[in-house]
Coordinates of C-alpha atoms in Angstrom, one line a residue:
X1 CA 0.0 0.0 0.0
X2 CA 1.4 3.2 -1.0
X3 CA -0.1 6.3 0.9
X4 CA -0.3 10.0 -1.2
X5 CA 0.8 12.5 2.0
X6 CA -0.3 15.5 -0.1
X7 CA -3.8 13.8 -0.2
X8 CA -3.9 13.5 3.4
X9 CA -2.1 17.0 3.8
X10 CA -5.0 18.6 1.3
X11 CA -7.7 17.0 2.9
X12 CA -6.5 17.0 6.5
X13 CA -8.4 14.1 7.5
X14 CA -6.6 13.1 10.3
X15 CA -8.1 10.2 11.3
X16 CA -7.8 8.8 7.9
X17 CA -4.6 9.1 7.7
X18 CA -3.6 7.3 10.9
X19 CA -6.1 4.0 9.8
X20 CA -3.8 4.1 7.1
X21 CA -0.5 3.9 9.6
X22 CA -2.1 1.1 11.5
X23 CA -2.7 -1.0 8.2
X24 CA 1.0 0.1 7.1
X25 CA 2.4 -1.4 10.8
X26 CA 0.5 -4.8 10.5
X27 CA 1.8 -5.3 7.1
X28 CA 5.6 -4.2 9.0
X29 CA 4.3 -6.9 11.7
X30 CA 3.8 -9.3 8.9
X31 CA 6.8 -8.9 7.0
X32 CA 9.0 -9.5 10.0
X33 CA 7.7 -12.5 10.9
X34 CA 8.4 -13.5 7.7
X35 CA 12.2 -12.6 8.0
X36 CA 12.0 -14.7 11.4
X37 CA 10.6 -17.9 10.5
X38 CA 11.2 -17.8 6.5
X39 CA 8.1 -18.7 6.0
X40 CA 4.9 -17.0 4.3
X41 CA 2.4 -17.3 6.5
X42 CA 1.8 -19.0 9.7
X43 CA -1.7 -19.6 8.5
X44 CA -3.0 -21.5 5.2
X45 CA -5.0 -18.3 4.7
X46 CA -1.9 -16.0 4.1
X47 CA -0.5 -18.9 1.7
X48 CA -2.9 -17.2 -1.3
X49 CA -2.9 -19.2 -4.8
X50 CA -0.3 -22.0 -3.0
X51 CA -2.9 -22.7 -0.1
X52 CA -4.6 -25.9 -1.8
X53 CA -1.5 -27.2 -2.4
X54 CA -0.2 -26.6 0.7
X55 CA -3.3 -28.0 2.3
X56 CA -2.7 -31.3 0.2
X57 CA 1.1 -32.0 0.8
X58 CA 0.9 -31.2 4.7
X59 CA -1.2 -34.7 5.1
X60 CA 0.8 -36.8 2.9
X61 CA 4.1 -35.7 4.7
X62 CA 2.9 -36.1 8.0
X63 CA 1.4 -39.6 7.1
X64 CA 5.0 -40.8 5.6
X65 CA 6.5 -39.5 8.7
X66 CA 4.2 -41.6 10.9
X67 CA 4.9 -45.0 8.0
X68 CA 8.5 -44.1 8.5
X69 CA 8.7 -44.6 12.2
X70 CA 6.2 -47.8 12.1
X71 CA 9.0 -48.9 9.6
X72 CA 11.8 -47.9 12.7
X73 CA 9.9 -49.3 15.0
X74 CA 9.7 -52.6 13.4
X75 CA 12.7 -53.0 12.7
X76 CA 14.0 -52.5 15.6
X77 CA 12.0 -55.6 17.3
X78 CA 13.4 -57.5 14.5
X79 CA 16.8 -56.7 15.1
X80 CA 15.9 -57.5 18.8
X81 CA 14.5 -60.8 17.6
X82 CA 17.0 -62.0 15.8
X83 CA 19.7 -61.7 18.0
X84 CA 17.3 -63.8 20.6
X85 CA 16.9 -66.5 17.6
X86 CA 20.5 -66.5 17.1
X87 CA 21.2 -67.4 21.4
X88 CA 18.1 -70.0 20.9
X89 CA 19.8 -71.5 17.7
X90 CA 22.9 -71.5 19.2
X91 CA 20.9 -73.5 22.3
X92 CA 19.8 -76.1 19.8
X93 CA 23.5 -76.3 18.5
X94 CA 24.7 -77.3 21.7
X95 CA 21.8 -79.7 22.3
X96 CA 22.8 -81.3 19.2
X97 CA 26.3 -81.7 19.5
X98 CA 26.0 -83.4 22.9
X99 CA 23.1 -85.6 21.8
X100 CA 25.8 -86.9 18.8
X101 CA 27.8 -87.7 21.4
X102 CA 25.2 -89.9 23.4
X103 CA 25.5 -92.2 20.5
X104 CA 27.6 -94.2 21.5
X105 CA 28.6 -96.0 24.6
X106 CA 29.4 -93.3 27.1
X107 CA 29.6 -93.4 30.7
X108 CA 27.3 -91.9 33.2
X109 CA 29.5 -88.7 33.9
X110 CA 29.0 -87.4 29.6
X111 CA 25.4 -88.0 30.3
X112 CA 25.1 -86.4 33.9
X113 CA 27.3 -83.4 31.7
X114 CA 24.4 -83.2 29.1
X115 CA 21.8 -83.6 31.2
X116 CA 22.9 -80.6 33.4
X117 CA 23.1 -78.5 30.3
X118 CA 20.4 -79.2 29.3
X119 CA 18.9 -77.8 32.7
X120 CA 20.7 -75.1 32.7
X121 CA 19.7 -74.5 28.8
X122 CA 15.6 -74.4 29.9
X123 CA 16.2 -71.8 32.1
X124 CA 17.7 -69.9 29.2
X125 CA 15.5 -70.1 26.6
X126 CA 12.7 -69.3 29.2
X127 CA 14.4 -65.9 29.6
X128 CA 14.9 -65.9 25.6
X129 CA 11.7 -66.6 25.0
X130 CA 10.1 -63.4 27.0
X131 CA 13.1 -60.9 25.1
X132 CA 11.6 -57.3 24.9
X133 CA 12.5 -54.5 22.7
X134 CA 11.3 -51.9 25.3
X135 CA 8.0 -51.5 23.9
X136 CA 6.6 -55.0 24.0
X137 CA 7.7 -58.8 24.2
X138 CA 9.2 -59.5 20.6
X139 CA 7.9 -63.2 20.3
X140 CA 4.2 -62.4 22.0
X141 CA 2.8 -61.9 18.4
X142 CA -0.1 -59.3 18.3
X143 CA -0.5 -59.7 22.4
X144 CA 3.3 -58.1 22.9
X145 CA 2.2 -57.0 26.1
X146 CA 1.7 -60.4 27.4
X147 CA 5.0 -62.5 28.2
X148 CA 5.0 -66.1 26.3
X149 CA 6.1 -67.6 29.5
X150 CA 3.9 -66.6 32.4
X151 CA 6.0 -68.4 34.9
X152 CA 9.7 -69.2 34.1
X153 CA 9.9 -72.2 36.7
X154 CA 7.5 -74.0 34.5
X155 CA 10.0 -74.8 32.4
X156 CA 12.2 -76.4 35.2
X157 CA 9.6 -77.7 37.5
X158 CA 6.2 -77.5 35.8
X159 CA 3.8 -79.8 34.9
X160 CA 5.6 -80.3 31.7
X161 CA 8.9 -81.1 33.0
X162 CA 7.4 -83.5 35.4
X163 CA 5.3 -85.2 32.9
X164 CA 8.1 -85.7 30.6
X165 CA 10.7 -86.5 33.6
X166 CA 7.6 -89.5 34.4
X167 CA 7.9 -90.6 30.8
X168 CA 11.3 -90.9 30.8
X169 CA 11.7 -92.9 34.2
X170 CA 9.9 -95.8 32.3
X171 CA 12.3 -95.8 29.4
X172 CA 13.6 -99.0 30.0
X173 CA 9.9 -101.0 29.4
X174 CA 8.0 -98.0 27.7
X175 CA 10.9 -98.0 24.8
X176 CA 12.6 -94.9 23.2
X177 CA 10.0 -94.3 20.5
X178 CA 6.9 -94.2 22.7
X179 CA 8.5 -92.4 25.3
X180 CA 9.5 -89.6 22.6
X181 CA 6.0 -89.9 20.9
X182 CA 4.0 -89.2 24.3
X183 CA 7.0 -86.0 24.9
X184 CA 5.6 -84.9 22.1
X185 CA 2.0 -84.7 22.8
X186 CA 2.6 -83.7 26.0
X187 CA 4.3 -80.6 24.8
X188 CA 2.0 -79.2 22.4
X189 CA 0.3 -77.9 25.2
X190 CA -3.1 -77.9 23.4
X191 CA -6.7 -79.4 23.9
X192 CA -6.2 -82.2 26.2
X193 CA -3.2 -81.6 26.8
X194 CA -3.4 -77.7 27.7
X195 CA -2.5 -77.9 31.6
X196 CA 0.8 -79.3 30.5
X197 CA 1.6 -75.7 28.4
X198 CA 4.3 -73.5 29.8
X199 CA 3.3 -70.4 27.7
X200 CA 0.5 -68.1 28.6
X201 CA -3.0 -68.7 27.1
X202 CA -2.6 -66.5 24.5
X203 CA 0.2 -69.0 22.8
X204 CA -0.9 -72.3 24.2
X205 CA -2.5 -72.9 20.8
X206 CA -1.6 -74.8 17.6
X207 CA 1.2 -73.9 15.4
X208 CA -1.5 -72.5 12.8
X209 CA -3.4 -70.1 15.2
X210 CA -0.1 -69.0 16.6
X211 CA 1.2 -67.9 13.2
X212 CA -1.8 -66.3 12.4
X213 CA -0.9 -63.8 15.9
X214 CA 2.0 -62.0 14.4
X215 CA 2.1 -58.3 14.7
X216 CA 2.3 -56.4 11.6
X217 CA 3.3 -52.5 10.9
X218 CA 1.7 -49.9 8.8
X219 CA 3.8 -49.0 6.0
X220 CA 2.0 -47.4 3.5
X221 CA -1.3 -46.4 2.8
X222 CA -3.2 -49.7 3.3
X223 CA 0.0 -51.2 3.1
X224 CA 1.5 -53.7 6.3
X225 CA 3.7 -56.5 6.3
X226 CA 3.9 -59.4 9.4
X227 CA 7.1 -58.3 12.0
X228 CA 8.7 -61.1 14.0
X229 CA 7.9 -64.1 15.4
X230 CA 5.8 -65.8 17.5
X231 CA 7.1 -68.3 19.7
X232 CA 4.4 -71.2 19.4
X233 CA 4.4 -70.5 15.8
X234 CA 4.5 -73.5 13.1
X235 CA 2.7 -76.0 11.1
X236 CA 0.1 -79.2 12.0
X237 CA 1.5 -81.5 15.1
X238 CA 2.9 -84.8 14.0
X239 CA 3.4 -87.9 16.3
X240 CA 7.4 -86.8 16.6
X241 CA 6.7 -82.7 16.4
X242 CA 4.5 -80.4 18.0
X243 CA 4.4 -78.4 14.8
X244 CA 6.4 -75.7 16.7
X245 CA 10.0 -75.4 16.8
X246 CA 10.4 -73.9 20.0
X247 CA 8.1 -76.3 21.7
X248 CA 10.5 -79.3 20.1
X249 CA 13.2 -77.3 21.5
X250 CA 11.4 -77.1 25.1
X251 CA 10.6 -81.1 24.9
X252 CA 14.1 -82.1 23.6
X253 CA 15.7 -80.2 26.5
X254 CA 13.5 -81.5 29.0
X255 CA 14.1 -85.0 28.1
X256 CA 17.4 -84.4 28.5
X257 CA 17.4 -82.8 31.8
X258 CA 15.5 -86.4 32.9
X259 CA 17.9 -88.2 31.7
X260 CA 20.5 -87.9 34.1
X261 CA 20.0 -92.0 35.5
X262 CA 19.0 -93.4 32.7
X263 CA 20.5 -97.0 31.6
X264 CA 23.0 -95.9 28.6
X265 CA 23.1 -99.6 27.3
X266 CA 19.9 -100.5 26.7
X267 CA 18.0 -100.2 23.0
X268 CA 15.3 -97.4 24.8
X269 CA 18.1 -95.1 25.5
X270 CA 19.5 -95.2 22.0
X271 CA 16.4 -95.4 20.1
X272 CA 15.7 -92.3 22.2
X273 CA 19.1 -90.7 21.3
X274 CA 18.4 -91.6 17.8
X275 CA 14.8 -89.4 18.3
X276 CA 16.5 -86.4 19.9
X277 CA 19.1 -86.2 17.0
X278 CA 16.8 -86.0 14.1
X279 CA 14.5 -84.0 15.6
X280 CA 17.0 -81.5 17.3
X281 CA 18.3 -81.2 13.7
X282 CA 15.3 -80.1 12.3
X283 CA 14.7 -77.4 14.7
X284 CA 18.1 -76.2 14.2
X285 CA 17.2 -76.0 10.3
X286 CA 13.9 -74.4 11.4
X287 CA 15.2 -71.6 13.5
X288 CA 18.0 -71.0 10.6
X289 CA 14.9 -70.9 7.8
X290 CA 13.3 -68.8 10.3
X291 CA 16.1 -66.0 10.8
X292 CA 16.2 -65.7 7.0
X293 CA 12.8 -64.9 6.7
X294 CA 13.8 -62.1 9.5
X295 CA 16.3 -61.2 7.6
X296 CA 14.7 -61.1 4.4
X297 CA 11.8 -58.8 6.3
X298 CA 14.2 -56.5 7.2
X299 CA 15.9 -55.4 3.8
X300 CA 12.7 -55.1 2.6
X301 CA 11.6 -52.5 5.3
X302 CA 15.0 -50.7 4.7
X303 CA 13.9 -50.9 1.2
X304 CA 10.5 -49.2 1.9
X305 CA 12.2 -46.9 4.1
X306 CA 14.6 -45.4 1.7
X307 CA 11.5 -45.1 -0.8
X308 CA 9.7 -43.4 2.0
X309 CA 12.1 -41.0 2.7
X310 CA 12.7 -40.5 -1.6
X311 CA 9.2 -39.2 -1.7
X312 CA 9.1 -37.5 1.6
X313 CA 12.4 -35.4 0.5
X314 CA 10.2 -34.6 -3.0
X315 CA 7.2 -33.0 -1.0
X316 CA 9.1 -31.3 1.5
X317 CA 11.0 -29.3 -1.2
X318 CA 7.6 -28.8 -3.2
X319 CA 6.1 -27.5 0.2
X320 CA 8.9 -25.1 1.4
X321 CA 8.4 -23.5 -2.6
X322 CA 5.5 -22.6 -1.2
X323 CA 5.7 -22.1 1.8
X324 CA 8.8 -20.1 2.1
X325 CA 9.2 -16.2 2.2
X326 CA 11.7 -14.9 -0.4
X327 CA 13.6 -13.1 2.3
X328 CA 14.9 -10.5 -1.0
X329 CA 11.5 -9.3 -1.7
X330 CA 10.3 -8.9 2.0
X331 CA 13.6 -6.7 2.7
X332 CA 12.7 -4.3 -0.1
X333 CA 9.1 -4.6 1.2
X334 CA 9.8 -3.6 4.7
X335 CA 12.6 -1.3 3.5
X336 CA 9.3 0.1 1.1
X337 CA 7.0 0.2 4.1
X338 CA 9.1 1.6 6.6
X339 CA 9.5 4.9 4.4
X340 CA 6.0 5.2 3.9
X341 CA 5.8 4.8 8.0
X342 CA 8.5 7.3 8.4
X343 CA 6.9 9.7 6.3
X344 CA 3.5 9.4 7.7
X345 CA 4.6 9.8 11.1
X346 CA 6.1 13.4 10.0
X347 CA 2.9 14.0 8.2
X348 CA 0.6 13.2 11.6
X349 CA 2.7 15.2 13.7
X350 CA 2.9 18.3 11.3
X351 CA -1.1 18.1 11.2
X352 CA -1.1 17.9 14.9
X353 CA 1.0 20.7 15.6
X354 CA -1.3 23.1 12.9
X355 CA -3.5 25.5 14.1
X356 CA -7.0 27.2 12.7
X357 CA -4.4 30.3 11.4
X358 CA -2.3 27.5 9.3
X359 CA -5.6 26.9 7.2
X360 CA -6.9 30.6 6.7

């Protein structure tokens, strides 16, 4: 706005005149807080022709933003899990290793060794098994505020381990397959078989219905992949596999742990030996399968995340073109402004200071 002082001066309207000042130090106002926060307007109104726009890129920022740290947060508990699968494989490893050397004709002091193990192993992979990534259990599924193991001693002194430690006692007439056949159905943990389950009653279900509980994140619009893993998670029970991997772990170890006085020399012991190997090579192929999968989960995230932030770079720029004063023209503009101030503050004071004689 450019004001005309001899129009005011001629006309001597006063009042008009300082309206005019007011309007001329709001636009001032408004032109310095553009200088401060570089941007046009702190409102969509002040935005003019670049308001739509500006109203349409907002929401898709802020919604790749909120993708973006779904995407973080996710892979986080992935990293978390994996390095718990990677203790738990290493678990099975072990397992394995000593079971080979069960095979042959070994004295009670290798098997009290591997029995201790063992032991010591449950308590472990109890611990393992409830791993959080400080916002939820990692291997809870969808229910991550519920630990898989309500009670850690029920893997050492449950009803589970004292089932199995039963079984094992008659290994001598019950024979190394049954024995490893009625482990097994003991250990699913399901139907009739529920009260013998060491993981809360959100996971004490099949392999199936636990898979079907994994979390998933949000990373796109109506877009989510599965994150993780759930610990009872796996396929159809068998008479020699729950269907889950970690339960086979759980049932392998506790078998072990029983073993401590068994007879070494009889046909039950190594047809049970026999069991233990096969199977505890399977889950260590499982776990391994299953860490790929992690892995493979996780460079695609990265993957998404890189895209993400691609596109979110793109309408940042296109909003700050909108958005953002150009700090060259507001200095002229204020420089412009203050003047016209300047001169319309000598022009009020001069009227001011005039008397009825000035006129005549």
């Amino acid at each position: 706005m450019t004001i005309s002082i001899n129009q005011y001066a001629n006309s001597g309207n006063l009042s008009s005149l300082q309206t005019s000042v007011k309007s001329l130090t709001q636009q001032e106002k408004l032109l310095s807080e553009e200088t401060s926060s570089g941007v046009i307007s702190q409102s969509y109104a002040g935005l003019g022709d670049g308001r739509a726009q500006a109203l349409n890129l907002n929401p898709q920022i802020t919604a790749i933003s909120t993708w973006q740290n779904s995407i973080t947060s996710a892979q986080n508990k992935l990293t978390v899990t994996q390095s718990a699968l990677t203790e738990i494989s290493s678990i099975a490893s072990d397992l394995s290793v000593n079971m080979m050397a069960l095979k042959g004709d070994f004295g009670k002091e290798q098997l009290s060794s591997s029995s201790q193990e063992a032991a010591s192993a449950l308590s472990t992979l109890s611990n393992l098994l409830n791993t959080s990534d400080g916002s939820g259990y990692v291997f809870a599924g969808v229910n991550s505020q519920v630990a898989p193991v309500a009670n850690e001693s029920a893997f050492t002194s449950g009803n589970l381990m004292q089932g199995i430690s039963s079984l094992v006692s008659n290994l001598s007439s019950a024979g190394g397959d049954s024995v490893f056949q009625d482990a097994t159905s003991l250990a699913t943990g399901t139907g009739s078989y529920a009260s013998y389950s060491v993981f809360s009653s959100e996971l004490s279900v099949t392999g199936a219905e636990a898979s079907a509980q994994q979390s998933v994140a949000v990373i796109g619009a109506n877009m989510t992949t599965s994150v993780g893993m759930v610990a009872t998670e796996g396929d159809d029970a068998t008479s020699t596999s729950t269907g889950s991997p970690i339960k086979d772990l759980i049932r392998n170890l506790m078998i072990v742990a029983s073993l401590g006085d068994a007879d070494t020399s009889t046909s039950g012991f190594s047809d049970l030996v026999s069991n233990l190997v096969q199977s505890t090579s399977q889950i260590t192929t499982d776990i391994t399968t299953e860490q790929g999968k992690l892995g493979i989960a996780q460079n695609q995230l990265s993957d998404r995340s890189t895209y993400l932030t691609t596109i979110s770079t793109q309408l940042s720029t296109k909003l700050s073109s909108i958005t953002s004063a150009d700090l060259a023209t507001v200095s002229v503009q204020t420089t412009q402004i203050s003047k016209q101030l300047q001169a319309s503050y000598s022009l009020i004071a001069s009227m001011k200071g005039m008397s009825l004689a000035s006129y005549l």
